[in-house]
Coordinates of C-alpha atoms (C1' of nucleotides) in Angstrom, one line a residue:
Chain A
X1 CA 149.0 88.4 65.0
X2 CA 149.9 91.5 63.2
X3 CA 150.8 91.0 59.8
X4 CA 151.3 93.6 56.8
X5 CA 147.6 94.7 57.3
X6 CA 147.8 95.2 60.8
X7 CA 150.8 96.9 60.9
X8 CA 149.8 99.1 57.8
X9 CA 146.8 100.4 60.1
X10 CA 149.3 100.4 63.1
X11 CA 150.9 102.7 61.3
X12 CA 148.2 105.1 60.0
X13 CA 146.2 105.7 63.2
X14 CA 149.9 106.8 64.9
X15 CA 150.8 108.8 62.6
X16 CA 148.6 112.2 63.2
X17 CA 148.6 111.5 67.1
X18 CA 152.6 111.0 67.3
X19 CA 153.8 113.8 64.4
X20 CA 156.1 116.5 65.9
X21 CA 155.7 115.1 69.7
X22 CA 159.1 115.0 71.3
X23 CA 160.8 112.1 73.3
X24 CA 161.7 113.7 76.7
X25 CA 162.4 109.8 78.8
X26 CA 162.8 106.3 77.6
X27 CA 162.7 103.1 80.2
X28 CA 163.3 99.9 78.7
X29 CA 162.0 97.3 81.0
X30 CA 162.6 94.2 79.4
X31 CA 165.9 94.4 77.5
X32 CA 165.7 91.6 75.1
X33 CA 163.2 94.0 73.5
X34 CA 166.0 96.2 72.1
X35 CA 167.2 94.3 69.2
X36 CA 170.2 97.1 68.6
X37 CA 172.0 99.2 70.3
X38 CA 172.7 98.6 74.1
X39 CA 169.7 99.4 76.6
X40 CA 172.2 102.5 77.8
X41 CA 172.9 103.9 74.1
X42 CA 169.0 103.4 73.0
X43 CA 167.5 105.8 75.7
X44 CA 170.5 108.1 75.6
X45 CA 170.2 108.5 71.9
X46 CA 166.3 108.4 71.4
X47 CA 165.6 111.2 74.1
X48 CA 165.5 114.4 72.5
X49 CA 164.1 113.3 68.9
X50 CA 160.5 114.0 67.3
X51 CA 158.8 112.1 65.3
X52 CA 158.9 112.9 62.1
X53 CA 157.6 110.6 59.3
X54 CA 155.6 106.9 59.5
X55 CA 156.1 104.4 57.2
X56 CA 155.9 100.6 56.8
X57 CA 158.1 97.6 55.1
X58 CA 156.6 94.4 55.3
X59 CA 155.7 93.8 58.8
X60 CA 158.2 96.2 60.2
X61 CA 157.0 99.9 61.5
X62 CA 159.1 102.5 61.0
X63 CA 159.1 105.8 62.6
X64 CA 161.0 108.3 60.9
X65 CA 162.9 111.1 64.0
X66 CA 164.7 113.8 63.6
X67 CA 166.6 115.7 66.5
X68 CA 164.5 119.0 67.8
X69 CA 168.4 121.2 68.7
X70 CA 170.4 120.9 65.5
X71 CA 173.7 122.3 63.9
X72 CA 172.1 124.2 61.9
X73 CA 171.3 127.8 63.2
X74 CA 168.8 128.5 60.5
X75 CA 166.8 125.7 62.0
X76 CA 167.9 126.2 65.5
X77 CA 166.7 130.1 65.0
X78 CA 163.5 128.5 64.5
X79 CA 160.9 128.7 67.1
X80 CA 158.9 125.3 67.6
X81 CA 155.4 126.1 66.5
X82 CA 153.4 123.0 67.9
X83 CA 151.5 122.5 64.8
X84 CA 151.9 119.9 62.5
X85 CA 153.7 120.7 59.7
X86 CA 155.3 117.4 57.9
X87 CA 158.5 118.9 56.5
X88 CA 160.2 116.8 53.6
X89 CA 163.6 118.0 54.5
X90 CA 166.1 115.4 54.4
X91 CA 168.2 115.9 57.5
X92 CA 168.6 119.2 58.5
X93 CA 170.9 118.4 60.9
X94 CA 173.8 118.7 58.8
X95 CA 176.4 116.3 59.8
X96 CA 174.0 113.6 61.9
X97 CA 172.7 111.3 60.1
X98 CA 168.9 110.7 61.2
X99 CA 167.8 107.8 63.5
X100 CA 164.6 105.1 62.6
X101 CA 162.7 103.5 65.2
X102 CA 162.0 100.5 63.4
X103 CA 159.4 98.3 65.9
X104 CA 158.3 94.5 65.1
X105 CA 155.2 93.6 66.8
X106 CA 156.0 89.7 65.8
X107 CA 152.9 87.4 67.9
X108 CA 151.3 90.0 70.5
X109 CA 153.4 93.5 70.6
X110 CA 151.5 96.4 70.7
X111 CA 152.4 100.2 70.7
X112 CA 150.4 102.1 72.5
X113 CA 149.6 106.1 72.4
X114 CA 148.3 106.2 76.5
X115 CA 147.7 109.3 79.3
X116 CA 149.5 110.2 81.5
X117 CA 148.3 107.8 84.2
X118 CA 148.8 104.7 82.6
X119 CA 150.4 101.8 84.8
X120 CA 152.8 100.3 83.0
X121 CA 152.3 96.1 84.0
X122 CA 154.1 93.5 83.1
X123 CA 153.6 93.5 79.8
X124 CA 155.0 97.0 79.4
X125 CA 158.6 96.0 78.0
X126 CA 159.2 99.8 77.1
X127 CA 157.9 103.2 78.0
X128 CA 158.4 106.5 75.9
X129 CA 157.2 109.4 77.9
X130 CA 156.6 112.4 75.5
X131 CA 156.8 116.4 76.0
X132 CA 153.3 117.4 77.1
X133 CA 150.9 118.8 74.5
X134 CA 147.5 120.2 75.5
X135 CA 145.1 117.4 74.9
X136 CA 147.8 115.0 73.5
X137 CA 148.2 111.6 74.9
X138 CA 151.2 111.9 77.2
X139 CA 153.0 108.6 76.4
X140 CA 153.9 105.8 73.8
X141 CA 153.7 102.6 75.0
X142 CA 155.6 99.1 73.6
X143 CA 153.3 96.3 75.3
X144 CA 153.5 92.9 74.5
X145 CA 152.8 89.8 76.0
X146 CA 154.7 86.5 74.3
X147 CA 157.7 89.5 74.6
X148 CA 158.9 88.0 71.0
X149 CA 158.4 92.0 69.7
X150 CA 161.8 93.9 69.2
X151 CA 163.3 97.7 69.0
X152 CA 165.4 99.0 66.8
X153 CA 167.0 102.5 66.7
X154 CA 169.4 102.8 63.6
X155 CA 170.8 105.2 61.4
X156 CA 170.9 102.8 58.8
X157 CA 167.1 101.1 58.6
X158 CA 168.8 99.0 55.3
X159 CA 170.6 96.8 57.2
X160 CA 167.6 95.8 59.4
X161 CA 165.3 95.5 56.4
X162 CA 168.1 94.2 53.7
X163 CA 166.8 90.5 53.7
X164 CA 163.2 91.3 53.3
X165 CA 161.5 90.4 49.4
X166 CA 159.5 92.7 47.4
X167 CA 156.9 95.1 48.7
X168 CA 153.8 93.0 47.8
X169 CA 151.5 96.5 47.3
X170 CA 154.0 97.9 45.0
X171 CA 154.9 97.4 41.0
X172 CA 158.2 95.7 42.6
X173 CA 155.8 92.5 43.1
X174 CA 154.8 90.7 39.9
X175 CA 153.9 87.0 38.8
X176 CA 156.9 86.8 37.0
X177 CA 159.3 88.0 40.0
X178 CA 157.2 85.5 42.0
X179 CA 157.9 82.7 39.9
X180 CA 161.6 83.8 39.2
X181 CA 162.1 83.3 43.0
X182 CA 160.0 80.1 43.4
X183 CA 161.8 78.3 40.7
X184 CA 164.6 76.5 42.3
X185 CA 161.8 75.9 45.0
X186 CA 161.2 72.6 46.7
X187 CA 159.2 73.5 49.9
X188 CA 155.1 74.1 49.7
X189 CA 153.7 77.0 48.5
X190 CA 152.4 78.0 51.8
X191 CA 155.8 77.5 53.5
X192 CA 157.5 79.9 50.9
X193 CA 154.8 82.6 51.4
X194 CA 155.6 82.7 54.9
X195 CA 158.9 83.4 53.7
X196 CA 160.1 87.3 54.3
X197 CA 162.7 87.3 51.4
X198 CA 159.9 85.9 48.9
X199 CA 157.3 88.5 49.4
X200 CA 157.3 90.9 52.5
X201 CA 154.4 90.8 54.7
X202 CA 152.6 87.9 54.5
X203 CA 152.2 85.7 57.7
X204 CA 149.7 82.5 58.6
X205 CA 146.6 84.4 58.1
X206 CA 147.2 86.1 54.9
X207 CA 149.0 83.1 53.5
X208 CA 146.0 80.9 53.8
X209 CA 143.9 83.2 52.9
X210 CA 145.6 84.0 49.3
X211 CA 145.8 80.4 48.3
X212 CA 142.0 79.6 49.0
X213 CA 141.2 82.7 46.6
X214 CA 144.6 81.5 44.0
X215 CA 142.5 77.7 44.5
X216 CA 146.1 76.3 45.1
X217 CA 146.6 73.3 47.5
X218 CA 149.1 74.6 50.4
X219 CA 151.3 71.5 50.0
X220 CA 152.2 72.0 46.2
X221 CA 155.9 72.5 45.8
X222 CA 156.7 75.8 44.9
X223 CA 158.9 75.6 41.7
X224 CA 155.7 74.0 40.0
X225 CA 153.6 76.8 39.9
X226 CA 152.3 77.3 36.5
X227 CA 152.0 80.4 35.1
X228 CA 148.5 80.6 35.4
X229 CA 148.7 79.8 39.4
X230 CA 151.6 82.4 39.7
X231 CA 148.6 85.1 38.4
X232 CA 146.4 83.9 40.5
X233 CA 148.4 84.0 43.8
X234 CA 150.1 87.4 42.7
X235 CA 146.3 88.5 42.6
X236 CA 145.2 86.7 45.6
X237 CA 148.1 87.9 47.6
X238 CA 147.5 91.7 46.6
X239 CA 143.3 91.6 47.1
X240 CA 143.6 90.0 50.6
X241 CA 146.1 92.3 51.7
X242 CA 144.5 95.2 50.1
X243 CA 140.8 94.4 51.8
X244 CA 142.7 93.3 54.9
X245 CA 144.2 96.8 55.1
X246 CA 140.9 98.8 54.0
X247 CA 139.0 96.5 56.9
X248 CA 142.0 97.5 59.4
X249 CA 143.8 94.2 60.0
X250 CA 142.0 91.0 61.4
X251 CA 141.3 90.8 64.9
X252 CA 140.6 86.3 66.1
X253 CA 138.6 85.4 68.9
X254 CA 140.7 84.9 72.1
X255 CA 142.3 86.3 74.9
X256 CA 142.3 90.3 75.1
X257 CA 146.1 90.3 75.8
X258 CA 147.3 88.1 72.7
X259 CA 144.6 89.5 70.4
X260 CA 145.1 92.0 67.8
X261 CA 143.7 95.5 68.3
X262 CA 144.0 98.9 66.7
X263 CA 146.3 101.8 68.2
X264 CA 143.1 103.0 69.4
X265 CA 141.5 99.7 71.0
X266 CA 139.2 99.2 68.5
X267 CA 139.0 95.8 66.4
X268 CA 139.3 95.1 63.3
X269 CA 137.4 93.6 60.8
X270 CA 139.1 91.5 58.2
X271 CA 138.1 88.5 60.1
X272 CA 134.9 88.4 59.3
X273 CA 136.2 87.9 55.8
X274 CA 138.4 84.9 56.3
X275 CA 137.2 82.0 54.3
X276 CA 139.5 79.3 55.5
X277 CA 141.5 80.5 58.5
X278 CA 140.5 79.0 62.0
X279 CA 137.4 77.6 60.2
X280 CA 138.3 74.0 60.7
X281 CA 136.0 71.4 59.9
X282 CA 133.3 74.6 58.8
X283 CA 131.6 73.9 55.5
X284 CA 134.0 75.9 52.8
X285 CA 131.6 79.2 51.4
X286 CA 132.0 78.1 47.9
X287 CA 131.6 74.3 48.1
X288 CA 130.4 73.2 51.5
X289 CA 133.2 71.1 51.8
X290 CA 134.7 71.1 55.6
X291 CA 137.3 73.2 55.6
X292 CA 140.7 71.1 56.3
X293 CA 143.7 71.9 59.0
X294 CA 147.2 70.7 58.5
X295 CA 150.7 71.6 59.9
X296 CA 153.0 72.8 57.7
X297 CA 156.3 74.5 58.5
X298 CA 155.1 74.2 62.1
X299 CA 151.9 76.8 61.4
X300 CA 148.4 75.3 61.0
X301 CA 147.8 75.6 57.3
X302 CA 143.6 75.8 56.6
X303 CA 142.5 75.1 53.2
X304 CA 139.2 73.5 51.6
X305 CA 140.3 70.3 49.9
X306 CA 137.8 70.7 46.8
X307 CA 138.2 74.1 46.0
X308 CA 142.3 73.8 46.4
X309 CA 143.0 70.3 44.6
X310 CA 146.1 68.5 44.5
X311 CA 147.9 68.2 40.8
X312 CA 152.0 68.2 41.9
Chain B
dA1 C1' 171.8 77.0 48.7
dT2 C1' 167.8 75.0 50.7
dA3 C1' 165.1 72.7 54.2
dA4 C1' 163.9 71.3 58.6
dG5 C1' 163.9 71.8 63.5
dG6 C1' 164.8 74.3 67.9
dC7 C1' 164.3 78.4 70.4
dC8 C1' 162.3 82.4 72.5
dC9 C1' 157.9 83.4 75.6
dT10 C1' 153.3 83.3 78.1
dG11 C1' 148.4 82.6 78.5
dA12 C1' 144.7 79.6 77.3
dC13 C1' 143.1 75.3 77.5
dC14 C1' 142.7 70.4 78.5
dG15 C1' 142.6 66.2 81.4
dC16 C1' 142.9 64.3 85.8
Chain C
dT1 C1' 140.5 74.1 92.7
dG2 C1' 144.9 73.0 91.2
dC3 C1' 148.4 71.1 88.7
dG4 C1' 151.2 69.7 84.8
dG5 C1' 151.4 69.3 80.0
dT6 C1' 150.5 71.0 75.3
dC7 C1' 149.8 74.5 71.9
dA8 C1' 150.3 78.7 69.2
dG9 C1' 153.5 81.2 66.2
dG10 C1' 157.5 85.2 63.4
dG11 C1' 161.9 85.3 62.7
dC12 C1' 166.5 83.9 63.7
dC13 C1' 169.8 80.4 64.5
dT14 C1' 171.8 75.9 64.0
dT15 C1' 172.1 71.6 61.9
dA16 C1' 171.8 68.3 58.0

DNA sequence: ATAAGGCCCTGACCGC
DNA sequence: TGCGGTCAGGGCCTTA
């Protein structure tokens, strides 16, 4: 399930394969997957843009485009040159205001850089065939099996992003925001991590994760945090993300179709490095202790009972 | 305002 | 072997 990690690497491996290639068709197969605008106005809009920049908000991906035939004649004058040169210009275009693709992979999306020959199955909600480049892959692929993913294509990415928290890898997270935000709190810890508007990016694995390493019990209340906890989860939070990210997401047992996988098929490896999560009844690394599994929020919540004690 | 529950989906898995 | 039932789970929506 890709979570900030995941999508974080998501987003680097793209990046160099899908700069400067052009959208020449778009066929949306599944329409629920386009969360804004209509089927009609998302292909007839998205054809004719390049990619242009790759970035990342909590678990949202967010491809930058920018439209190749523009206003401007300067820029118009200017001969493509097929080579990859990231330009920092906002908006050439003049009077256009530049379209995101913002994509949420949610439980089992995937978007894929595929040949030519691929055969888009059932899975494949969404099919971006790209302007041929020697040695290039020939399309982008949006493939995802629980179909819970969605597309957006927006001039205005705010609005899409406007409820999401703090950035959890940037100064805008702190133990003191965390706490400000927990306060009034009555639901558990874990439930509140989960939560997009208190920190962006964390999901089940990450949350669970984070409190083994803060030692806090996933049912304590959030508003009594002490000071001392809120350190230790801020830290927990940002070192299991961070190592997630430099071990390229996790990547659980299980079917091929619902597992995570890299852009480039490859796993990853944070898994290996999970101390709690699907580790049920396992003897906890630290302690020996079996690892415990509860539901909270309706998402299984693993924890190991001595090194995370109860003290609401 | 917050919290809790339902909903969307499908493949895996379990018991008979 | 096949069938029906249950589970997982992110975010949004509705309800209390």
């Amino acid at each position: 399930m890709p979570e900030l990690p995941e999508v974080e690497t998501y987003v680097r491996e793209l990046a160099p394969q899908l700069h400067g290639r052009r959208i020449c068709r778009a066929q949306v197969n599944w329409p629920r997957t386009i969360a804004t605008p209509s089927v009609a106005d998302f292909t007839r809009s998205i054809v004719g843009q390049t990619f242009q920049s790759f970035d990342r908000r909590g678990k949202y991906m967010l491809l930058g485009l920018t439209q190749a035939h523009t206003t401007d004649t300067v820029a118009a004058a200017e001969p493509p040159t097929g080579t990859d040169t990231p330009s920092r210009t906002d908006t050439v275009t003049g009077t256009e205001k530049a379209w995101t693709l913002i994509v949420h992979l949610r439980m089992t999306g995937k978007l894929l850089l595929v040949p030519g020959d691929f055969l888009p199955d059932k899975h494949t909600h969404v099919v971006f065939d790209l302007e041929p480049v020697p040695g290039g892959p020939d399309r982008l692929v949006f493939v995802d099996t629980r179909k819970f993913g969605r597309i957006w294509l927006t001039q205005t990415p705010e609005s899409v992003l406007a409820r999401l928290g703090p950035e959890p890898l940037s100064a805008d997270f702190s133990p003191g925001g965390l706490g400000k935000k927990l306060a009034t709190r009555h639901a558990s810890i874990k439930a509140l991590l989960l939560d997009q508007a208190i920190v962006a990016g964390v999901g089940n694995i990450y949350a669970d994760e984070a409190l083994f390493r803060a030692g806090i019990h996933p049912t304590q209340p959030g508003g009594t945090l002490t000071p001392s906890e809120l350190e230790k989860l801020h830290a927990a939070v940002c070192a299991v993300l961070s190592e997630g990210i430099a071990r390229q997401g996790s990547s659980l047992g299980g079917s091929a179709l619902q597992n995570y996988v890299r852009p480039s098929g490859s796993p990853g490896g944070f898994q290996e490095e999970h101390r709690v999560f699907r580790r049920t009844g396992q003897p906890c690394f630290v302690c020996q202790t079996p690892v415990a599994r509860i539901t909270l929020a309706q998402r299984s919540t693993h924890y190991c009972p001595a090194c995370q004690p109860r003290h609401d």
